[in-house]
Tab-separated table of C-alpha atoms and ligand atoms in Angstrom:
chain	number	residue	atom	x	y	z
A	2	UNK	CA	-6.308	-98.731	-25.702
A	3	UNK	CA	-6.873	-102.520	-27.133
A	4	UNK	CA	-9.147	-103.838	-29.125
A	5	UNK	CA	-10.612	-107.581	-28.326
A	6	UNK	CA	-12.979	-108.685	-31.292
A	7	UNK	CA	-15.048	-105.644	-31.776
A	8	UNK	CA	-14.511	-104.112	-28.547
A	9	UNK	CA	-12.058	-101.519	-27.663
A	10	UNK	CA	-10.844	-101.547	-23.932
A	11	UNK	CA	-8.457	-99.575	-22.009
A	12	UNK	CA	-6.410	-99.601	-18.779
A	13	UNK	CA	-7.786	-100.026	-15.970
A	14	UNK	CA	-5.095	-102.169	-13.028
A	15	UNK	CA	-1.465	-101.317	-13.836
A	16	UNK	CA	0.800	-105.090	-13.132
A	17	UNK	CA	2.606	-103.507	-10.005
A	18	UNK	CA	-0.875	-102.879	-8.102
A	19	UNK	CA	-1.941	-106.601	-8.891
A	20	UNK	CA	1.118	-107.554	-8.070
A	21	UNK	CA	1.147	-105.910	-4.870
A	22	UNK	CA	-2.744	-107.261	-4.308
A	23	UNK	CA	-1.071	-111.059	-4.981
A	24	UNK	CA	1.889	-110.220	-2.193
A	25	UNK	CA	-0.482	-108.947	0.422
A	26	UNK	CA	-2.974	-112.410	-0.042
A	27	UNK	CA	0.031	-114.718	-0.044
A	28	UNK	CA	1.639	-112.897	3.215
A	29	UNK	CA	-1.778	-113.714	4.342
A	30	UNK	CA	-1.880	-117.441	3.299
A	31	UNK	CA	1.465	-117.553	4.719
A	32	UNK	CA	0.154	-116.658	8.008
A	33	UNK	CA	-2.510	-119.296	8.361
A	34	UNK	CA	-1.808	-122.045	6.550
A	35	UNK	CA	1.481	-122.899	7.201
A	36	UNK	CA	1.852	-126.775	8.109
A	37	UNK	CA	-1.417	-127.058	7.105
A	38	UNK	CA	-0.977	-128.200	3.469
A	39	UNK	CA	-3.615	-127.068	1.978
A	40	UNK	CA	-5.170	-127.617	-1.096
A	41	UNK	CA	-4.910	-124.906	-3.604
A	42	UNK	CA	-8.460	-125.248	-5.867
A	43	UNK	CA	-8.125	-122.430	-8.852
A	44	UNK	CA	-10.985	-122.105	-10.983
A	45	UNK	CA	-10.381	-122.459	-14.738
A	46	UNK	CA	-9.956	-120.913	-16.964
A	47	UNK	CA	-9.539	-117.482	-15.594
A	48	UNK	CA	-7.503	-118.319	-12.501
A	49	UNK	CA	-4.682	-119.728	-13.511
A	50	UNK	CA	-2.239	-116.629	-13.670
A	51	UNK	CA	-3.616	-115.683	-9.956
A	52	UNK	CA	-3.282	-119.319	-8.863
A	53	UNK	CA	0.436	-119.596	-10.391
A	54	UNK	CA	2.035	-116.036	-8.731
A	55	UNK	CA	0.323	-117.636	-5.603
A	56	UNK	CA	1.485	-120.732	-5.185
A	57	UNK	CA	5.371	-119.130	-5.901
A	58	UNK	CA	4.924	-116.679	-3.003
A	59	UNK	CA	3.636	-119.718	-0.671
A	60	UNK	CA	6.537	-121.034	1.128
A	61	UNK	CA	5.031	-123.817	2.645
A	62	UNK	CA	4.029	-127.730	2.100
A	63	UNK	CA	0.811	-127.305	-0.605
A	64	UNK	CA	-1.205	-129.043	-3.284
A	65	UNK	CA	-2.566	-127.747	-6.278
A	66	UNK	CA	-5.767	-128.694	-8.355
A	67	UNK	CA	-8.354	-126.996	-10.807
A	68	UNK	CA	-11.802	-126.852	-11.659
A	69	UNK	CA	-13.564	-125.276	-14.578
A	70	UNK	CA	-16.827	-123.914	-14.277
A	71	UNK	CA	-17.976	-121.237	-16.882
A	72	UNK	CA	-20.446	-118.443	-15.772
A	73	UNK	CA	-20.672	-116.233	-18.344
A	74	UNK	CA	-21.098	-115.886	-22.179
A	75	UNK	CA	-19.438	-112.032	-23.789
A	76	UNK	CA	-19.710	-109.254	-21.154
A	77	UNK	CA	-22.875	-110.189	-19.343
A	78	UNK	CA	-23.043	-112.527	-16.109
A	79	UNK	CA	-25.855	-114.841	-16.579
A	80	UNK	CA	-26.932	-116.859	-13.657
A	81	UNK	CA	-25.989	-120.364	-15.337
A	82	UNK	CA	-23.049	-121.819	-14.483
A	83	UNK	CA	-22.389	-123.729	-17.844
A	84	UNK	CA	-19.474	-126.468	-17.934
A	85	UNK	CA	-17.757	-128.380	-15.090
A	86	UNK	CA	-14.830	-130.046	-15.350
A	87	UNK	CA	-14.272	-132.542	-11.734
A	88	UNK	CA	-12.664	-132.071	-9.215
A	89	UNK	CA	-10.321	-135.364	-8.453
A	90	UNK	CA	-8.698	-135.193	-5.465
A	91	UNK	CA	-9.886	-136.101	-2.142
A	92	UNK	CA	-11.357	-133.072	-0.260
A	93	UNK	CA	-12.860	-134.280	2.784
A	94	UNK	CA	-11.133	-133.327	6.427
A	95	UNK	CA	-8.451	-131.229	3.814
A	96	UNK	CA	-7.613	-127.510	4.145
A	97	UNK	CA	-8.781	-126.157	1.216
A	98	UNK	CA	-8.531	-122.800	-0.913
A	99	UNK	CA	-10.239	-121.305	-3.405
A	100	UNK	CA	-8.166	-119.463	-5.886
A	101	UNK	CA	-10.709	-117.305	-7.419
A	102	UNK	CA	-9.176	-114.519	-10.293
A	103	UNK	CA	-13.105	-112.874	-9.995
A	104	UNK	CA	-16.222	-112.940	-7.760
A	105	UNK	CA	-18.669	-111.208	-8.787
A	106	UNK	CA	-22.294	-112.235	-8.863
A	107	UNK	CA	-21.021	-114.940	-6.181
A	108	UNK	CA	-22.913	-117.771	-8.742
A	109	UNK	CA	-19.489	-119.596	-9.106
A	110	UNK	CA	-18.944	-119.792	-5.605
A	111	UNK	CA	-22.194	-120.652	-4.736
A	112	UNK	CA	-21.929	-123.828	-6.899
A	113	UNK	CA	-18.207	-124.855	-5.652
A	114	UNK	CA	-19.297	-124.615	-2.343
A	115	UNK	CA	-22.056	-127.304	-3.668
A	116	UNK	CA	-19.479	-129.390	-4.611
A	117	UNK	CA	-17.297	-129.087	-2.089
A	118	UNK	CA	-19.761	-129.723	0.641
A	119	UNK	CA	-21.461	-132.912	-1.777
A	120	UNK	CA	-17.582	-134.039	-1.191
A	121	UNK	CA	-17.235	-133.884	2.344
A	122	UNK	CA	-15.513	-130.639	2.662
A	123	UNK	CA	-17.288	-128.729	5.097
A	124	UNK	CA	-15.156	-126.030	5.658
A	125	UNK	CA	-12.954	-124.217	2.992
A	126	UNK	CA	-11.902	-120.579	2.595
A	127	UNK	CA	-11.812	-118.214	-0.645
A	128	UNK	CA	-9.442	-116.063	-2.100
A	129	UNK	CA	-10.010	-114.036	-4.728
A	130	UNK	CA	-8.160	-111.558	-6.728
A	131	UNK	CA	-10.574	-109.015	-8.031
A	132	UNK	CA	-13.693	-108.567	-5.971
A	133	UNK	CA	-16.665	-106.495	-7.388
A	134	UNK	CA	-19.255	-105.643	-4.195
A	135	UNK	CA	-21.738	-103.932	-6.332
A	136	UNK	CA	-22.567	-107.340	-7.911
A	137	UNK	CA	-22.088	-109.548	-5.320
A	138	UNK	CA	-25.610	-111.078	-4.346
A	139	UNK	CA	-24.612	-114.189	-2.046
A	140	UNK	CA	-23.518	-114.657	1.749
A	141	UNK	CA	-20.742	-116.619	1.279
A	142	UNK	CA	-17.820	-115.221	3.643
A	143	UNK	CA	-14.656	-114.487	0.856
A	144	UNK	CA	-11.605	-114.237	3.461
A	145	UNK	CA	-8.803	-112.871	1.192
A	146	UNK	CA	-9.417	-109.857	-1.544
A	147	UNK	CA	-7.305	-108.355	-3.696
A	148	UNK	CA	-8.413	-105.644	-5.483
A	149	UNK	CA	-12.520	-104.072	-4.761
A	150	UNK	CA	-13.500	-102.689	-8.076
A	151	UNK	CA	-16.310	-101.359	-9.575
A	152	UNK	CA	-19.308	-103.215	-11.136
A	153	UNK	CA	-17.451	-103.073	-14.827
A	154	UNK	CA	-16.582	-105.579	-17.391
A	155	UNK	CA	-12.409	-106.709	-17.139
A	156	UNK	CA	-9.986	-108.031	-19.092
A	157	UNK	CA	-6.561	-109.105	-18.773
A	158	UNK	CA	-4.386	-111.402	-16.236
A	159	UNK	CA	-6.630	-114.509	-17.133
A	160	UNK	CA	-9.758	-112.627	-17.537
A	161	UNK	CA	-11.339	-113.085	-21.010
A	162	UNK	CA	-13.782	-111.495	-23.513
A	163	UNK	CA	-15.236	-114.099	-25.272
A	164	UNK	CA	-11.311	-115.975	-25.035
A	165	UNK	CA	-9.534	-113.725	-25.791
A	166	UNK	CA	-7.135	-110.850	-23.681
A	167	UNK	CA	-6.327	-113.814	-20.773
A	168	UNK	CA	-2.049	-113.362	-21.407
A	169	UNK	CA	-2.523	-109.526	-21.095
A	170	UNK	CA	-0.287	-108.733	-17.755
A	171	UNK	CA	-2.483	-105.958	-16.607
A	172	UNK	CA	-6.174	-104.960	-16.451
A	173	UNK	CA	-8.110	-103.637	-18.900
A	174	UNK	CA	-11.883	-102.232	-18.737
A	175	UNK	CA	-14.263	-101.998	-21.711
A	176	UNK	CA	-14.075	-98.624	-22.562
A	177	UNK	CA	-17.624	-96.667	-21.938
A	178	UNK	CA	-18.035	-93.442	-23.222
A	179	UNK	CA	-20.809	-91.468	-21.466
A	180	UNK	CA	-23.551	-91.088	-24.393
A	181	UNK	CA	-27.113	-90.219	-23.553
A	182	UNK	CA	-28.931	-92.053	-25.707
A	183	UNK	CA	-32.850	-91.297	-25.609
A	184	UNK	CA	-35.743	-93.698	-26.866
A	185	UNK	CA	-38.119	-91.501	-27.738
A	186	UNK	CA	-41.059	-93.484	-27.596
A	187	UNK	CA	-44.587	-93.534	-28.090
A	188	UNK	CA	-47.887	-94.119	-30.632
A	189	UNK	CA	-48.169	-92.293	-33.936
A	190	UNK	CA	-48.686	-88.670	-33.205
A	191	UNK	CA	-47.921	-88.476	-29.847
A	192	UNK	CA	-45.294	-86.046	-30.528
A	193	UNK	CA	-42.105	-87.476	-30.910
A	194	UNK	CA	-40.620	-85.660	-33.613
A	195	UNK	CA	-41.599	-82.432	-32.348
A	196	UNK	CA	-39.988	-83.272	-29.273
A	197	UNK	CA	-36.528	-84.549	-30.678
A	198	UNK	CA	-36.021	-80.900	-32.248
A	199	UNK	CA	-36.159	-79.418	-28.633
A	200	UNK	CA	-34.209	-81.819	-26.926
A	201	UNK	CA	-31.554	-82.888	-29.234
A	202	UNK	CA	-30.077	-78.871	-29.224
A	203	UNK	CA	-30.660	-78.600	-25.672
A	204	UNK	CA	-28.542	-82.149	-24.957
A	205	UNK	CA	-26.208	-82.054	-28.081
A	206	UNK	CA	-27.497	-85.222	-29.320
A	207	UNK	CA	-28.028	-86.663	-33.002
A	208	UNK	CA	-31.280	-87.161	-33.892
A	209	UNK	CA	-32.272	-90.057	-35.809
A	210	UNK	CA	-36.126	-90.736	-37.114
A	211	UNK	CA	-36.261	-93.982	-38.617
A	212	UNK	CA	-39.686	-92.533	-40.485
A	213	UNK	CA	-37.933	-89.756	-41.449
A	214	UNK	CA	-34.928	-91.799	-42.890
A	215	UNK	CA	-37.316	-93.630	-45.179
A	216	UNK	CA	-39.491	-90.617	-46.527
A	217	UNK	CA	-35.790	-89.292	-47.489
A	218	UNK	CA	-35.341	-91.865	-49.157
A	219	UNK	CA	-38.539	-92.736	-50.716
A	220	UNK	CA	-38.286	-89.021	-52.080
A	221	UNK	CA	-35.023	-89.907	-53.781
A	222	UNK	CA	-36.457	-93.137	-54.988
A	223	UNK	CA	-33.686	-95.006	-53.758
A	224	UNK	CA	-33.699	-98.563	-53.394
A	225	UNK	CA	-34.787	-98.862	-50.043
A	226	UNK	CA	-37.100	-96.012	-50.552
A	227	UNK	CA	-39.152	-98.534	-52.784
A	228	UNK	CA	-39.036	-101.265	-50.575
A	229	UNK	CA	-39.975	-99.200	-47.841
A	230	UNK	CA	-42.917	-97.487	-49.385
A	231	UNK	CA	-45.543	-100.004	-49.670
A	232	UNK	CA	-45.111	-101.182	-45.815
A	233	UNK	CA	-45.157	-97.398	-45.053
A	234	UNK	CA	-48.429	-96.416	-46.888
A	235	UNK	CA	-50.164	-99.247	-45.754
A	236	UNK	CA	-48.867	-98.399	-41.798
A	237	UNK	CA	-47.671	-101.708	-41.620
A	238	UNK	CA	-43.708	-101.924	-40.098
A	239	UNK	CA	-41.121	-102.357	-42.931
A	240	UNK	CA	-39.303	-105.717	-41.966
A	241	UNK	CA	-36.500	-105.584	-39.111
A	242	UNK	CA	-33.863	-106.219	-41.144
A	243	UNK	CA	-34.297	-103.623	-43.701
A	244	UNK	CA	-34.941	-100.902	-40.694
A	245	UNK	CA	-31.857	-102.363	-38.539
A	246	UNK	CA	-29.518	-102.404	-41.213
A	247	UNK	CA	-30.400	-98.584	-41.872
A	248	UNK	CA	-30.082	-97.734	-38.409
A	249	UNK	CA	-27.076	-99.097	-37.562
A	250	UNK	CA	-25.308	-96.897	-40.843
A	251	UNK	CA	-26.864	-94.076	-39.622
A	252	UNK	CA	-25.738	-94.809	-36.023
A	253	UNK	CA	-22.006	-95.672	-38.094
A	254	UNK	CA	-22.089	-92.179	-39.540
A	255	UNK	CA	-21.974	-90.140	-36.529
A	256	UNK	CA	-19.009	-91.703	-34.709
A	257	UNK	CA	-18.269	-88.310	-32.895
A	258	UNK	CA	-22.216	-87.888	-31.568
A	259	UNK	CA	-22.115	-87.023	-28.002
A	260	UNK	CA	-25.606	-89.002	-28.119
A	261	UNK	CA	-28.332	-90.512	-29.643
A	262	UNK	CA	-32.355	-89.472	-29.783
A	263	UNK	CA	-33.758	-92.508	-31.449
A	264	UNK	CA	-37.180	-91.679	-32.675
A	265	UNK	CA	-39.611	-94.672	-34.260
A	266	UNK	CA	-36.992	-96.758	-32.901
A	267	UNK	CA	-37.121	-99.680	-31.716
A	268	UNK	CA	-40.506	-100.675	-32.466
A	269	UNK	CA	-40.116	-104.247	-32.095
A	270	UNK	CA	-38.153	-106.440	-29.881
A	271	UNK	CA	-35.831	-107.626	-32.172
A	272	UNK	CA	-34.838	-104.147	-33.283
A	273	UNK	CA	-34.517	-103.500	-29.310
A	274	UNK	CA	-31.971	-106.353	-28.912
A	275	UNK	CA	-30.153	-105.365	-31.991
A	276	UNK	CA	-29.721	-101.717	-30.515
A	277	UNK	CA	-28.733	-103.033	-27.576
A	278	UNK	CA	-25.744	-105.021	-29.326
A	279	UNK	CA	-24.733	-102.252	-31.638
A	280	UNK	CA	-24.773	-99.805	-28.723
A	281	UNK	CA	-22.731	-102.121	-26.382
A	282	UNK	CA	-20.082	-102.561	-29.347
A	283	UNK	CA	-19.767	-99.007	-28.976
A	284	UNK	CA	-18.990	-99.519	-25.108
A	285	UNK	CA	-22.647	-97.616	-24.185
A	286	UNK	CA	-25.886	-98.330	-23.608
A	287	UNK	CA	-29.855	-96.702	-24.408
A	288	UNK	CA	-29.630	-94.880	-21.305
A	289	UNK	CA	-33.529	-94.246	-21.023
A	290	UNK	CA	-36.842	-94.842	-22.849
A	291	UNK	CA	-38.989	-91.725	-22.572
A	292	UNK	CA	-42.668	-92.228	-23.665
A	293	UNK	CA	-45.367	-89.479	-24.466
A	294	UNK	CA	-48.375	-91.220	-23.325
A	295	UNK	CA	-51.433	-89.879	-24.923
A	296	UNK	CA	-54.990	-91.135	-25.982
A	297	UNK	CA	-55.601	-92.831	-29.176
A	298	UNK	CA	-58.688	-90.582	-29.730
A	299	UNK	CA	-56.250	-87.641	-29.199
A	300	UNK	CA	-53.685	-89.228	-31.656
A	301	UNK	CA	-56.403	-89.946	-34.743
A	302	UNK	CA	-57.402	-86.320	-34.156
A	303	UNK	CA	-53.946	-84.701	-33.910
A	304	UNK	CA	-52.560	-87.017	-37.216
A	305	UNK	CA	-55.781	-86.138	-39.358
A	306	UNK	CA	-54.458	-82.496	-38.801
A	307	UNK	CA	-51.105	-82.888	-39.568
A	308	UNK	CA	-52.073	-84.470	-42.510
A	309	UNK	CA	-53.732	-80.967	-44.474
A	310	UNK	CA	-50.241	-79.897	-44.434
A	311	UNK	CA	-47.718	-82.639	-43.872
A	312	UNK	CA	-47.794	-83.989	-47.201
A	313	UNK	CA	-47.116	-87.766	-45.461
A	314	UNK	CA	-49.695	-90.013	-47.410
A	315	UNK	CA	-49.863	-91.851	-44.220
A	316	UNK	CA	-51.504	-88.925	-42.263
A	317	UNK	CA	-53.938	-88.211	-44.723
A	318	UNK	CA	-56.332	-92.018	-44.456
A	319	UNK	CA	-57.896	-92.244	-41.307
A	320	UNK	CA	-57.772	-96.085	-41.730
A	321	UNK	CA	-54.118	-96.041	-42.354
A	322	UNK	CA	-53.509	-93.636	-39.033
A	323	UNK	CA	-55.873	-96.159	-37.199
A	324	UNK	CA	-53.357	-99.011	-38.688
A	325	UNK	CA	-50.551	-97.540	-37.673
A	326	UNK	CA	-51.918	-97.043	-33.967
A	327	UNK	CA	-53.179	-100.918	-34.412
A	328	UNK	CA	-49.753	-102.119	-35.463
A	329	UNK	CA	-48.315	-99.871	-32.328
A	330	UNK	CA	-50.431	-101.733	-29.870
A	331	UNK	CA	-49.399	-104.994	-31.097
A	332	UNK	CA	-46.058	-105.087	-32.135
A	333	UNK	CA	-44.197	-101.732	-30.457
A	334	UNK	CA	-46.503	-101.205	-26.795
A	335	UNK	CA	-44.169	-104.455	-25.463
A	336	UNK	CA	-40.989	-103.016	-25.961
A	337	UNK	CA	-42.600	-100.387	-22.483
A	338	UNK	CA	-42.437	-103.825	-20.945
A	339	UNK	CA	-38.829	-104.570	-22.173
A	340	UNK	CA	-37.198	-101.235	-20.798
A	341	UNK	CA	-39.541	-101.504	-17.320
A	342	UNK	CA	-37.578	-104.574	-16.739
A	343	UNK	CA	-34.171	-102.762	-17.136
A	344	UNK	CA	-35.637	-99.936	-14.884
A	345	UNK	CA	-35.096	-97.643	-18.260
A	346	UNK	CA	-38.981	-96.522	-18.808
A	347	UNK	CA	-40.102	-92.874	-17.514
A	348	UNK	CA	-43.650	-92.097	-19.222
A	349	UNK	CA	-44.527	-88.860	-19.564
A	350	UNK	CA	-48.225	-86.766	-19.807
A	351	UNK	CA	-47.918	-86.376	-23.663
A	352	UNK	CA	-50.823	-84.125	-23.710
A	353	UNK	CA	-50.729	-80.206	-23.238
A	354	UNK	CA	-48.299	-77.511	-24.780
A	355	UNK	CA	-44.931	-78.464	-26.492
A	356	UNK	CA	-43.522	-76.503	-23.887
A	357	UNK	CA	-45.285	-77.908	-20.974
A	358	UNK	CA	-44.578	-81.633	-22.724
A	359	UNK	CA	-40.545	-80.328	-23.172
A	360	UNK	CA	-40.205	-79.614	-19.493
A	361	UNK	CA	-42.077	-82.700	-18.345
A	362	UNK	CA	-39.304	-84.911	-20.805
A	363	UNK	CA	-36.395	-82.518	-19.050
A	364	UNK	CA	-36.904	-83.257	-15.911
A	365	UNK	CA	-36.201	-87.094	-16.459
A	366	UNK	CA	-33.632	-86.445	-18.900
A	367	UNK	CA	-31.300	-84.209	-16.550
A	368	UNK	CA	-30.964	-87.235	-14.552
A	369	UNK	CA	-28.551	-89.061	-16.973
B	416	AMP	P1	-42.971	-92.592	-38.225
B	416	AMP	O1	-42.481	-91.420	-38.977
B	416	AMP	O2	-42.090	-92.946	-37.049
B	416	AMP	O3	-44.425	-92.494	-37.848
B	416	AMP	O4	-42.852	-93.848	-39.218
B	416	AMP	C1	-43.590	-93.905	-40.419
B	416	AMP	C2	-43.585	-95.324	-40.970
B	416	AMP	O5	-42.236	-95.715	-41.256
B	416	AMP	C3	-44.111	-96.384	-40.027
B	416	AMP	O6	-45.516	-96.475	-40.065
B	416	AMP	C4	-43.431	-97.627	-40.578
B	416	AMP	O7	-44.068	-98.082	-41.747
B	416	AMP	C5	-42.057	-97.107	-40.968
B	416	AMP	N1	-41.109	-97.228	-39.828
B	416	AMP	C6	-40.521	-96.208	-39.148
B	416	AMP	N2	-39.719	-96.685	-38.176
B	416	AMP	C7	-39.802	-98.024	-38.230
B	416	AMP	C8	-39.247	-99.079	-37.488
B	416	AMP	N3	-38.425	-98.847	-36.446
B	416	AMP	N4	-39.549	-100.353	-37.836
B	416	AMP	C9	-40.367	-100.607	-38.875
B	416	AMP	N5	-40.956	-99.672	-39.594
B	416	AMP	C10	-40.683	-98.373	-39.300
């Protein structure tokens, strides 16, 4: 296991099997190029190990050049291809090669071939070390692979995370470690917490209620109990920072949780973005959102109840429960938006018998 800034990462391509990938693509080379002296193109920064053990197992007449095109920013390909540093030499009527060390969206190649065909170079062929076909989205033809691996962020042999692991001499993969973690989601009252207590002992998971967190604390007059208290009886959200900041040490304080239920949060988008980050630090992801969809007639009704015996000065004002819905329509309801777009939202009938509601929130959740 390594650790790259505040990722940890761990073997994944031992240096003999790239090294045997690199022999098989240069036996290759050596078949069809020789006395064509081609021209060797690697792509900076990542290719230049790949290009190098190439171009010592080709035993024929050959030129070498670079360019540097960047495609990606930490451990997410983005579809802008950021920097470009020229390509000098003459290209038109040549033989050329791409030295690739990765394709995987195809968004790299897609732009070289730009080049090279703005250049004169209509024809050129592509070799690439690591090939991942999950990702790939384009039709350009790549005539020499490596190594086919899965759709999973490398490191290692010229491959960087955020510059740095490019001199390790084998492959490394970010190290993912199989949580389930649940957004519980939903309006006041629609039965979130009531919900967490089934699933978290039927999945193992740690359950964390942000509201819950600051009634502890409010209790124990704590510091952020105080600051927390007049957002909270008002049904106004306390600020993001306060309520990331607490998440995030009660996320740090379970380090051995199999999973997460995380219940009142996110609630706005910032707070999604930061879970997001902190969760991808920890090599996972928020596997689902789950949302107990339920009138907001229902939910004044159901919280006006809860309030006799609750105790929670928020249940107990109908025009702070109406508030609290308010402030859920118009800063958390987006966030359904923001896990539809990852394909991470399954709404659920919130209305009808815990039991009924449990199985309903099962069914999804068995998938993961
Ligand atoms: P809950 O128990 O989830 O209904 O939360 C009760 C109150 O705590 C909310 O009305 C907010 O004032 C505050 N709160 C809980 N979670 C968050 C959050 N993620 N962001 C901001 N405020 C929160």
């Amino acid at each position: 296991m390594i650790k790259l800034h505040d990722l940890q990462f761990s073997p994944f391509i031992a240096e003999e099997e790239i090294g045997t990938a690199i022999d098989k693509i240069a036996a290759l080379l050596n078949r069809d190029l020789a006395d064509k002296n081609p021209l060797f193109i690697g792509v900076l920064n990542g290719a230049f190990m790949f290009v190098s053990e190439v171009l010592k197992r080709f035993n024929h007449d050959c030129e070498v050049s670079f360019v540097k095109l960047a495609s990606y920013e930490g451990t997410e390909t983005t579809n802008e291809i950021k920097e470009l540093v020229g390509l000098g030499e003459e290209v038109s009527g040549r033989t050329v090669v791409i030295l690739e060390d990765i394709v995987d969206t195809g968004n790299t190649l897609e732009v070289l071939e730009e080049i090279l065909e703005r250049k004169g170079c209509k024809t050129f062929s592509i070799a690439t070390l690591f090939y991942k076909p999950e990702a790939y989205t384009k039709n350009i033809n790549i005539d020499y692979i490596g190594i086919e691996i899965p759709n999973r962020f490398i490191v290692g042999y010229g491959l960087d995370y955020n510059g740095l692991g490019r001199n390790l001499t084998e492959v490394y993969e970010l190290k993912s470690n199989n949580m389930t973690n649940l957004v519980l989601f939903g309006p006041p009252g629609a039965g979130k917490g009531t919900q967490a207590e089934v699933l978290k002992q039927k999945y193992d998971l740690v359950h964390i209620s942000t509201g819950d967190v600051f009634r502890y604390n409010i209790k124990n007059e704590t510091e952020l109990g105080t600051l927390a208290k007049s957002y909270i009886d008002k049904g106004q959200l306390v600020p993001d920072e306060v309520t990331i900041n607490m998440l995030n040490a009660e996320v740090d304080n379970n380090p051995n949780a199999k999973g997460f239920i995380f219940d009142g949060f996110p609630r706005t988008e910032a707070q999604a973005d930061s879970l997001a980050k902190l969760l991808e630090s920890k090599g996972t992801a928020v596997s689902a959102m789950v949302a107990l969809e339920v009138d907001d007639e229902v939910l004044v009704e159901r919280l006006l109840e809860r309030g006799k015996t609750s105790g929670r000065p928020d249940d107990a004002d109908e025009a702070v429960i109406r508030n609290r819905i308010k402030v859920y329509y118009d800063e958390t309801a987006i966030l359904k938006n923001y896990y539809q777009k990852q394909d991470k939202y399954f709404g659920v009938d919130g209305v009808g018998a815990v039991k009924e509601i449990t199985d309903r929130l099962n069914s999804i959740i068995d998938k993961f």
